[in-house]
Amino acid sequence: VHLRLAILEAEAGRADRVVQRVDDWARRLDPYPELGRLVAAAYGDNVDSASLAPTAIDELRTLLEDHLAPDWFRDRLAWNLAARHGDGPLLASVQASQEARARSFLQEVRWIMFGDVLVFILSTGALVLFVRARSPGSRMVAAASLPPPWRGRDGLTVLVRGGAIALMLVILMLIVGGDHVVIRVFALPLASLPLLALARRHLLQPPGLGFRTGFGLWPESGRWIPVGLAIAAIFGAGLWGQWGLELGAQAGGISIHWTEWFDEDLVWGPASVVGVSLVGYVVVAPLFEEIVFRGLLYGTLRRRYRWESAALLSAALFAVAHGYGWFGFASVFWSGLLWAWGYEKTGSLLPGMLAHALNNLVVCFSLMWLLRG
């Protein structure tokens, strides 16, 4: 995994990260020093003269075959080794391998692009229908009231106290369990339980509500079609926004780097770890993040502000909490706006929750298809 990450960073021009890895590997046990020598020979600026000797080249080729299966990563490492050190036979072999892999990859990409265009057209149509609905009532899925029935001061108190407890619990779980995938997946729901308990007791119970009625977590009778339309509309608006952000980033020279969102366990972990990671991203995160950030935070802000201002503030806090770079912040911010808009227009967290889950599922499978296959 570390070798593959080093190759990705080198191919992305992150020379500083590659140097850090090679220096760190030199102080570790085998096979890290060998891997560092391999990466330095392929991508390093300062390669000692011994690495240019035929015997050294043969040794590097052996290391390459020992540590990487035939795939894109081995091809890129071998290509750089061969090109930098004048290894004609290796260069020809890599070129043939890349051409064969590219033909297969291109065919897959064509089918995926066809699917993307179809989804884009259908979701855009759903967005138009949703926005141009004859009456606001036709978009309603459930009857969660916005602004909510609790006082803004009570909502803020619950969020601050529950958030502080959640932060302490997350830190404690990370100290005890480290960065284990199970800890990362279930830290969010476990840490959120005190916040949800406080919300139930102080915000929902006084007006006689539960989570289902207070946040519209289940559609009213006969409202499943509006649920589907709302999900497709929110997803379509997300695609348009993502496209616009990418065009703006390119025009402004802003780097869109693959490390904005990356999970080693999801990409290269065993099946059990991948399954746990998918549950975390596709089920746990949408469920708890929508209740906390849209149901509680956005709902509390709606006590004082119009929906547009409340959506902007809650989306900004949601994006900050993810800790991404500028492009990642903008992407998450746009998603947070859309999911708040969906809650406002449908009276239910369910469409935004399911659109959130669908968005995460697409990102997960795209990453797995590109780097795991």
Short mmCIF file of C-alpha atoms in Angstrom, two decimals:
data_model
loop_
_atom_site.label_atom_id
_atom_site.label_comp_id
_atom_site.label_asym_id
_atom_site.label_seq_id
_atom_site.Cartn_x
_atom_site.Cartn_y
_atom_site.Cartn_z
CA VAL A 1 0.00 0.00 0.00
CA HIS A 2 2.77 2.45 0.91
CA LEU A 3 4.58 1.72 -2.35
CA ARG A 4 1.42 2.34 -4.36
CA LEU A 5 0.79 5.59 -2.50
CA ALA A 6 4.35 6.70 -3.25
CA ILE A 7 3.82 5.99 -6.97
CA LEU A 8 0.55 7.96 -6.98
CA GLU A 9 2.24 10.90 -5.27
CA ALA A 10 5.18 10.78 -7.68
CA GLU A 11 2.91 10.64 -10.72
CA ALA A 12 0.95 13.60 -9.32
CA GLY A 13 4.15 15.64 -9.02
CA ARG A 14 4.31 15.54 -5.21
CA ALA A 15 8.10 15.25 -5.11
CA ASP A 16 8.26 16.53 -1.52
CA ARG A 17 6.04 13.70 -0.28
CA VAL A 18 8.07 11.13 -2.21
CA VAL A 19 11.34 12.37 -0.68
CA GLN A 20 9.79 12.18 2.79
CA ARG A 21 8.68 8.61 2.22
CA VAL A 22 12.06 7.48 0.85
CA ASP A 23 13.91 9.10 3.78
CA ASP A 24 11.53 7.45 6.25
CA TRP A 25 11.81 4.03 4.58
CA ALA A 26 15.62 4.12 4.77
CA ARG A 27 15.32 3.91 8.58
CA ARG A 28 12.85 1.01 8.60
CA LEU A 29 13.22 -2.75 8.39
CA ASP A 30 13.10 -4.68 5.12
CA PRO A 31 11.60 -4.38 2.59
CA TYR A 32 11.26 -0.61 3.08
CA PRO A 33 14.87 0.32 2.20
CA GLU A 34 14.53 -1.70 -1.02
CA LEU A 35 11.26 0.04 -1.86
CA GLY A 36 12.87 3.41 -1.21
CA ARG A 37 15.74 2.61 -3.53
CA LEU A 38 13.28 1.52 -6.21
CA VAL A 39 11.18 4.70 -5.95
CA ALA A 40 14.26 6.94 -5.80
CA ALA A 41 15.71 5.32 -8.93
CA ALA A 42 12.44 5.85 -10.80
CA TYR A 43 11.46 9.32 -9.57
CA GLY A 44 14.26 10.84 -7.46
CA ASP A 45 16.21 13.86 -8.63
CA ASN A 46 19.49 12.64 -7.15
CA VAL A 47 20.27 9.05 -8.17
CA ASP A 48 23.75 7.76 -7.39
CA SER A 49 25.90 6.50 -10.23
CA ALA A 50 25.77 2.88 -9.02
CA SER A 51 22.07 2.75 -9.91
CA LEU A 52 23.01 3.27 -13.56
CA ALA A 53 25.17 0.14 -13.76
CA PRO A 54 23.68 -2.85 -15.65
CA THR A 55 23.86 -5.03 -12.54
CA ALA A 56 22.00 -2.40 -10.53
CA ILE A 57 19.33 -2.12 -13.24
CA ASP A 58 18.84 -5.90 -13.18
CA GLU A 59 18.52 -5.78 -9.41
CA LEU A 60 15.92 -3.01 -9.62
CA ARG A 61 13.91 -4.99 -12.17
CA THR A 62 13.94 -7.98 -9.81
CA LEU A 63 12.71 -5.77 -6.94
CA LEU A 64 9.98 -4.43 -9.19
CA GLU A 65 8.71 -7.91 -10.05
CA ASP A 66 8.95 -9.06 -6.42
CA HIS A 67 6.93 -6.21 -4.91
CA LEU A 68 4.29 -5.37 -7.53
CA ALA A 69 1.88 -7.52 -9.52
CA PRO A 70 1.38 -6.68 -13.21
CA ASP A 71 -0.82 -3.58 -13.10
CA TRP A 72 -0.80 0.16 -13.70
CA PHE A 73 1.45 0.82 -10.70
CA ARG A 74 4.16 -1.56 -11.89
CA ASP A 75 3.90 -0.20 -15.40
CA ARG A 76 4.42 3.39 -14.27
CA LEU A 77 7.34 2.52 -12.01
CA ALA A 78 8.94 0.36 -14.72
CA TRP A 79 8.38 3.04 -17.38
CA ASN A 80 10.20 5.66 -15.33
CA LEU A 81 13.03 3.26 -14.49
CA ALA A 82 13.47 2.27 -18.12
CA ALA A 83 13.21 5.82 -19.49
CA ARG A 84 15.64 7.30 -16.98
CA HIS A 85 18.24 4.57 -17.21
CA GLY A 86 18.05 3.68 -20.90
CA ASP A 87 16.65 0.13 -20.50
CA GLY A 88 15.27 -0.44 -24.02
CA PRO A 89 13.88 -3.99 -23.54
CA LEU A 90 12.07 -3.00 -20.34
CA LEU A 91 10.69 0.12 -22.03
CA ALA A 92 9.30 -1.93 -24.95
CA SER A 93 7.78 -4.47 -22.56
CA VAL A 94 6.08 -1.76 -20.51
CA GLN A 95 4.77 -0.01 -23.60
CA ALA A 96 3.16 -3.22 -24.87
CA SER A 97 1.62 -3.87 -21.46
CA GLN A 98 0.26 -0.33 -21.23
CA GLU A 99 -1.25 -0.46 -24.70
CA ALA A 100 -3.06 -3.72 -23.94
CA ARG A 101 -4.33 -2.39 -20.62
CA ALA A 102 -5.36 0.92 -22.18
CA ARG A 103 -7.54 -0.79 -24.80
CA SER A 104 -9.46 -2.67 -22.12
CA PHE A 105 -9.66 0.39 -19.89
CA LEU A 106 -10.90 2.58 -22.73
CA GLN A 107 -13.75 0.18 -23.46
CA GLU A 108 -14.81 0.25 -19.80
CA VAL A 109 -14.59 4.03 -19.73
CA ARG A 110 -16.88 4.28 -22.77
CA TRP A 111 -19.59 2.28 -21.01
CA ILE A 112 -19.16 4.29 -17.82
CA MET A 113 -19.35 7.57 -19.75
CA PHE A 114 -22.51 6.34 -21.47
CA GLY A 115 -24.00 5.60 -18.04
CA ASP A 116 -22.86 8.97 -16.72
CA VAL A 117 -24.50 10.85 -19.59
CA LEU A 118 -27.73 8.88 -19.14
CA VAL A 119 -27.82 9.57 -15.39
CA PHE A 120 -27.01 13.23 -16.05
CA ILE A 121 -29.91 13.60 -18.49
CA LEU A 122 -32.44 11.77 -16.29
CA SER A 123 -31.45 13.56 -13.09
CA THR A 124 -31.51 16.94 -14.86
CA GLY A 125 -35.03 16.17 -16.05
CA ALA A 126 -36.02 15.28 -12.48
CA LEU A 127 -34.48 18.55 -11.26
CA VAL A 128 -36.54 20.56 -13.75
CA LEU A 129 -39.74 18.73 -12.74
CA PHE A 130 -38.98 19.22 -9.04
CA VAL A 131 -38.25 22.95 -9.36
CA ARG A 132 -41.25 23.58 -11.62
CA ALA A 133 -43.73 21.64 -9.50
CA ARG A 134 -47.20 23.21 -9.68
CA SER A 135 -47.50 23.66 -5.94
CA PRO A 136 -45.06 23.44 -3.01
CA GLY A 137 -47.27 20.73 -1.52
CA SER A 138 -46.58 18.39 -4.43
CA ARG A 139 -42.92 18.26 -3.34
CA MET A 140 -43.71 17.44 0.28
CA VAL A 141 -42.67 14.01 1.53
CA ALA A 142 -43.39 14.34 5.25
CA ALA A 143 -44.55 16.98 7.71
CA ALA A 144 -41.40 17.94 9.63
CA SER A 145 -41.87 21.60 10.45
CA LEU A 146 -39.29 24.23 9.51
CA PRO A 147 -38.60 26.27 11.56
CA PRO A 148 -38.74 23.46 14.12
CA PRO A 149 -40.84 23.69 17.30
CA TRP A 150 -37.91 24.02 19.71
CA ARG A 151 -36.35 27.33 20.73
CA GLY A 152 -33.14 28.38 19.03
CA ARG A 153 -31.39 28.78 22.38
CA ASP A 154 -32.30 25.21 23.36
CA GLY A 155 -31.08 23.87 20.04
CA LEU A 156 -27.76 25.71 20.36
CA THR A 157 -27.28 24.42 23.92
CA VAL A 158 -27.90 20.83 22.84
CA LEU A 159 -25.50 21.19 19.90
CA VAL A 160 -22.69 22.68 22.00
CA ARG A 161 -23.01 20.20 24.86
CA GLY A 162 -23.56 17.19 22.63
CA GLY A 163 -20.77 18.26 20.29
CA ALA A 164 -18.31 18.64 23.15
CA ILE A 165 -19.17 15.17 24.50
CA ALA A 166 -18.89 13.72 20.97
CA LEU A 167 -15.44 15.28 20.47
CA MET A 168 -14.16 13.86 23.76
CA LEU A 169 -15.54 10.40 22.93
CA VAL A 170 -13.93 10.41 19.48
CA ILE A 171 -10.55 11.40 20.95
CA LEU A 172 -10.89 8.66 23.59
CA MET A 173 -11.79 6.01 21.00
CA LEU A 174 -8.85 7.00 18.78
CA ILE A 175 -6.47 6.85 21.75
CA VAL A 176 -7.74 3.41 22.79
CA GLY A 177 -8.31 1.86 19.37
CA GLY A 178 -5.96 3.82 17.15
CA ASP A 179 -6.77 4.32 13.48
CA HIS A 180 -8.45 0.94 13.08
CA VAL A 181 -11.14 0.85 10.41
CA VAL A 182 -13.84 -0.30 12.87
CA ILE A 183 -13.04 2.62 15.16
CA ARG A 184 -13.18 5.09 12.28
CA VAL A 185 -16.51 3.72 11.04
CA PHE A 186 -18.32 3.47 14.34
CA ALA A 187 -16.76 6.46 16.14
CA LEU A 188 -19.33 8.76 14.52
CA PRO A 189 -22.50 6.91 15.61
CA LEU A 190 -21.17 6.09 19.08
CA ALA A 191 -20.01 9.65 19.68
CA SER A 192 -23.31 11.03 18.35
CA LEU A 193 -25.48 9.01 20.75
CA PRO A 194 -25.20 11.52 23.64
CA LEU A 195 -26.06 14.37 21.25
CA LEU A 196 -29.09 12.49 19.93
CA ALA A 197 -30.18 11.61 23.48
CA LEU A 198 -29.99 15.28 24.46
CA ALA A 199 -31.91 16.28 21.32
CA ARG A 200 -34.64 13.74 22.03
CA ARG A 201 -35.05 14.82 25.64
CA HIS A 202 -34.81 18.61 25.28
CA LEU A 203 -35.93 19.31 21.71
CA LEU A 204 -38.28 16.58 20.50
CA GLN A 205 -40.09 15.26 23.57
CA PRO A 206 -41.48 18.61 24.84
CA PRO A 207 -43.62 19.12 21.69
CA GLY A 208 -44.47 15.40 21.62
CA LEU A 209 -42.26 14.42 18.67
CA GLY A 210 -39.90 11.53 17.94
CA PHE A 211 -37.07 11.35 15.42
CA ARG A 212 -39.38 9.95 12.75
CA THR A 213 -41.97 12.72 13.00
CA GLY A 214 -39.59 15.50 14.04
CA PHE A 215 -37.31 15.02 11.04
CA GLY A 216 -39.69 13.33 8.59
CA LEU A 217 -37.62 10.17 8.45
CA TRP A 218 -40.45 8.19 6.84
CA PRO A 219 -42.67 9.45 4.00
CA GLU A 220 -46.37 9.90 4.49
CA SER A 221 -48.73 7.50 2.77
CA GLY A 222 -48.52 7.64 -1.03
CA ARG A 223 -45.48 9.97 -1.06
CA TRP A 224 -42.82 7.58 -2.33
CA ILE A 225 -42.90 9.03 -5.86
CA PRO A 226 -42.02 12.53 -4.54
CA VAL A 227 -39.21 10.86 -2.55
CA GLY A 228 -37.73 9.37 -5.73
CA LEU A 229 -38.17 12.64 -7.65
CA ALA A 230 -36.50 14.63 -4.87
CA ILE A 231 -33.54 12.22 -4.66
CA ALA A 232 -32.99 12.41 -8.43
CA ALA A 233 -33.36 16.20 -8.41
CA ILE A 234 -30.86 16.68 -5.58
CA PHE A 235 -28.43 14.27 -7.23
CA GLY A 236 -28.81 16.10 -10.57
CA ALA A 237 -28.17 19.48 -8.95
CA GLY A 238 -25.09 17.94 -7.34
CA LEU A 239 -23.76 16.85 -10.74
CA TRP A 240 -24.25 20.33 -12.20
CA GLY A 241 -22.54 21.90 -9.21
CA GLN A 242 -19.61 19.48 -9.34
CA TRP A 243 -19.16 20.15 -13.05
CA GLY A 244 -19.20 23.90 -12.44
CA LEU A 245 -16.69 23.60 -9.60
CA GLU A 246 -14.30 21.56 -11.76
CA LEU A 247 -14.52 24.07 -14.62
CA GLY A 248 -13.93 26.95 -12.19
CA ALA A 249 -10.97 25.17 -10.60
CA GLN A 250 -9.40 24.54 -14.01
CA ALA A 251 -9.94 28.15 -15.08
CA GLY A 252 -8.42 29.41 -11.84
CA GLY A 253 -5.50 27.00 -11.88
CA ILE A 254 -6.63 25.36 -8.64
CA SER A 255 -5.31 21.82 -8.20
CA ILE A 256 -7.92 19.07 -7.84
CA HIS A 257 -5.82 16.46 -6.08
CA TRP A 258 -6.71 12.81 -5.53
CA THR A 259 -5.83 13.10 -1.84
CA GLU A 260 -8.92 15.28 -1.26
CA TRP A 261 -10.73 12.08 -0.39
CA PHE A 262 -8.84 8.82 -0.10
CA ASP A 263 -9.15 5.71 2.07
CA GLU A 264 -6.41 3.08 1.86
CA ASP A 265 -8.63 0.43 3.49
CA LEU A 266 -11.39 0.95 0.94
CA VAL A 267 -9.01 0.82 -2.02
CA TRP A 268 -6.63 -1.97 -1.02
CA GLY A 269 -8.03 -3.57 2.12
CA PRO A 270 -9.36 -7.15 2.36
CA ALA A 271 -13.03 -7.84 1.62
CA SER A 272 -14.09 -7.65 5.28
CA VAL A 273 -12.44 -4.24 5.72
CA VAL A 274 -13.94 -2.96 2.45
CA GLY A 275 -17.38 -4.08 3.62
CA VAL A 276 -17.04 -2.27 6.94
CA SER A 277 -15.77 0.86 5.17
CA LEU A 278 -18.70 0.85 2.74
CA VAL A 279 -21.18 0.53 5.61
CA GLY A 280 -19.51 3.52 7.23
CA TYR A 281 -19.58 5.73 4.15
CA VAL A 282 -22.92 4.68 2.62
CA VAL A 283 -25.08 3.97 5.71
CA VAL A 284 -23.60 5.39 8.91
CA ALA A 285 -22.29 8.74 7.65
CA PRO A 286 -25.43 9.81 5.72
CA LEU A 287 -27.75 8.79 8.57
CA PHE A 288 -25.94 10.55 11.42
CA GLU A 289 -24.56 13.50 9.46
CA GLU A 290 -27.99 14.40 8.09
CA ILE A 291 -29.65 14.22 11.51
CA VAL A 292 -26.90 16.31 13.13
CA PHE A 293 -26.06 18.85 10.41
CA ARG A 294 -29.42 19.23 8.68
CA GLY A 295 -31.93 18.10 11.29
CA LEU A 296 -30.38 19.76 14.35
CA LEU A 297 -27.93 22.41 13.12
CA TYR A 298 -29.86 23.65 10.08
CA GLY A 299 -33.16 23.33 11.95
CA THR A 300 -31.85 25.41 14.86
CA LEU A 301 -30.49 28.09 12.51
CA ARG A 302 -33.91 28.23 10.81
CA ARG A 303 -35.39 29.53 14.06
CA ARG A 304 -33.60 32.82 13.41
CA TYR A 305 -32.70 32.98 9.72
CA ARG A 306 -34.35 32.51 6.36
CA TRP A 307 -33.70 29.10 4.81
CA GLU A 308 -31.06 30.46 2.42
CA SER A 309 -28.92 31.94 5.22
CA ALA A 310 -29.42 28.91 7.46
CA ALA A 311 -28.40 26.61 4.61
CA LEU A 312 -25.24 28.64 3.91
CA LEU A 313 -24.15 28.65 7.56
CA SER A 314 -24.85 24.96 8.16
CA ALA A 315 -23.17 23.95 4.88
CA ALA A 316 -20.07 25.98 5.77
CA LEU A 317 -19.77 24.26 9.17
CA PHE A 318 -20.39 20.89 7.50
CA ALA A 319 -17.57 21.54 5.00
CA VAL A 320 -15.15 22.76 7.68
CA ALA A 321 -15.79 19.59 9.71
CA HIS A 322 -14.49 17.46 6.80
CA GLY A 323 -11.07 19.16 6.84
CA TYR A 324 -10.47 19.11 3.07
CA GLY A 325 -8.58 21.57 0.88
CA TRP A 326 -10.22 24.40 -1.04
CA PHE A 327 -11.77 22.28 -3.75
CA GLY A 328 -12.91 19.63 -1.29
CA PHE A 329 -14.40 22.35 0.91
CA ALA A 330 -16.34 23.80 -2.04
CA SER A 331 -17.62 20.37 -3.08
CA VAL A 332 -18.84 19.44 0.41
CA PHE A 333 -20.27 22.94 0.90
CA TRP A 334 -22.33 22.59 -2.28
CA SER A 335 -23.60 19.19 -1.16
CA GLY A 336 -24.55 20.59 2.24
CA LEU A 337 -26.51 23.38 0.56
CA LEU A 338 -28.41 20.91 -1.61
CA TRP A 339 -29.29 18.56 1.24
CA ALA A 340 -30.58 21.49 3.32
CA TRP A 341 -32.59 22.67 0.30
CA GLY A 342 -34.07 19.20 -0.06
CA TYR A 343 -35.05 19.16 3.62
CA GLU A 344 -36.67 22.58 3.32
CA LYS A 345 -38.67 21.75 0.20
CA THR A 346 -39.82 18.22 1.16
CA GLY A 347 -40.29 18.46 4.94
CA SER A 348 -38.16 15.35 5.30
CA LEU A 349 -34.53 14.44 5.85
CA LEU A 350 -35.06 11.22 3.90
CA PRO A 351 -34.46 12.52 0.31
CA GLY A 352 -31.25 14.32 1.33
CA MET A 353 -30.16 11.32 3.38
CA LEU A 354 -30.61 8.94 0.46
CA ALA A 355 -29.01 11.38 -2.00
CA HIS A 356 -26.09 11.66 0.43
CA ALA A 357 -25.80 7.86 0.54
CA LEU A 358 -25.98 7.63 -3.26
CA ASN A 359 -23.29 10.30 -3.64
CA ASN A 360 -20.96 8.46 -1.25
CA LEU A 361 -21.65 5.14 -2.96
CA VAL A 362 -20.70 6.57 -6.36
CA VAL A 363 -17.48 8.07 -4.96
CA CYS A 364 -16.55 4.80 -3.22
CA PHE A 365 -17.10 2.60 -6.27
CA SER A 366 -15.36 5.07 -8.59
CA LEU A 367 -12.29 5.01 -6.37
CA MET A 368 -12.39 1.22 -6.07
CA TRP A 369 -12.80 0.76 -9.81
CA LEU A 370 -9.89 3.05 -10.62
CA LEU A 371 -7.38 1.85 -8.06
CA ARG A 372 -8.48 -1.58 -6.84
CA GLY A 373 -9.17 -3.36 -10.11
#
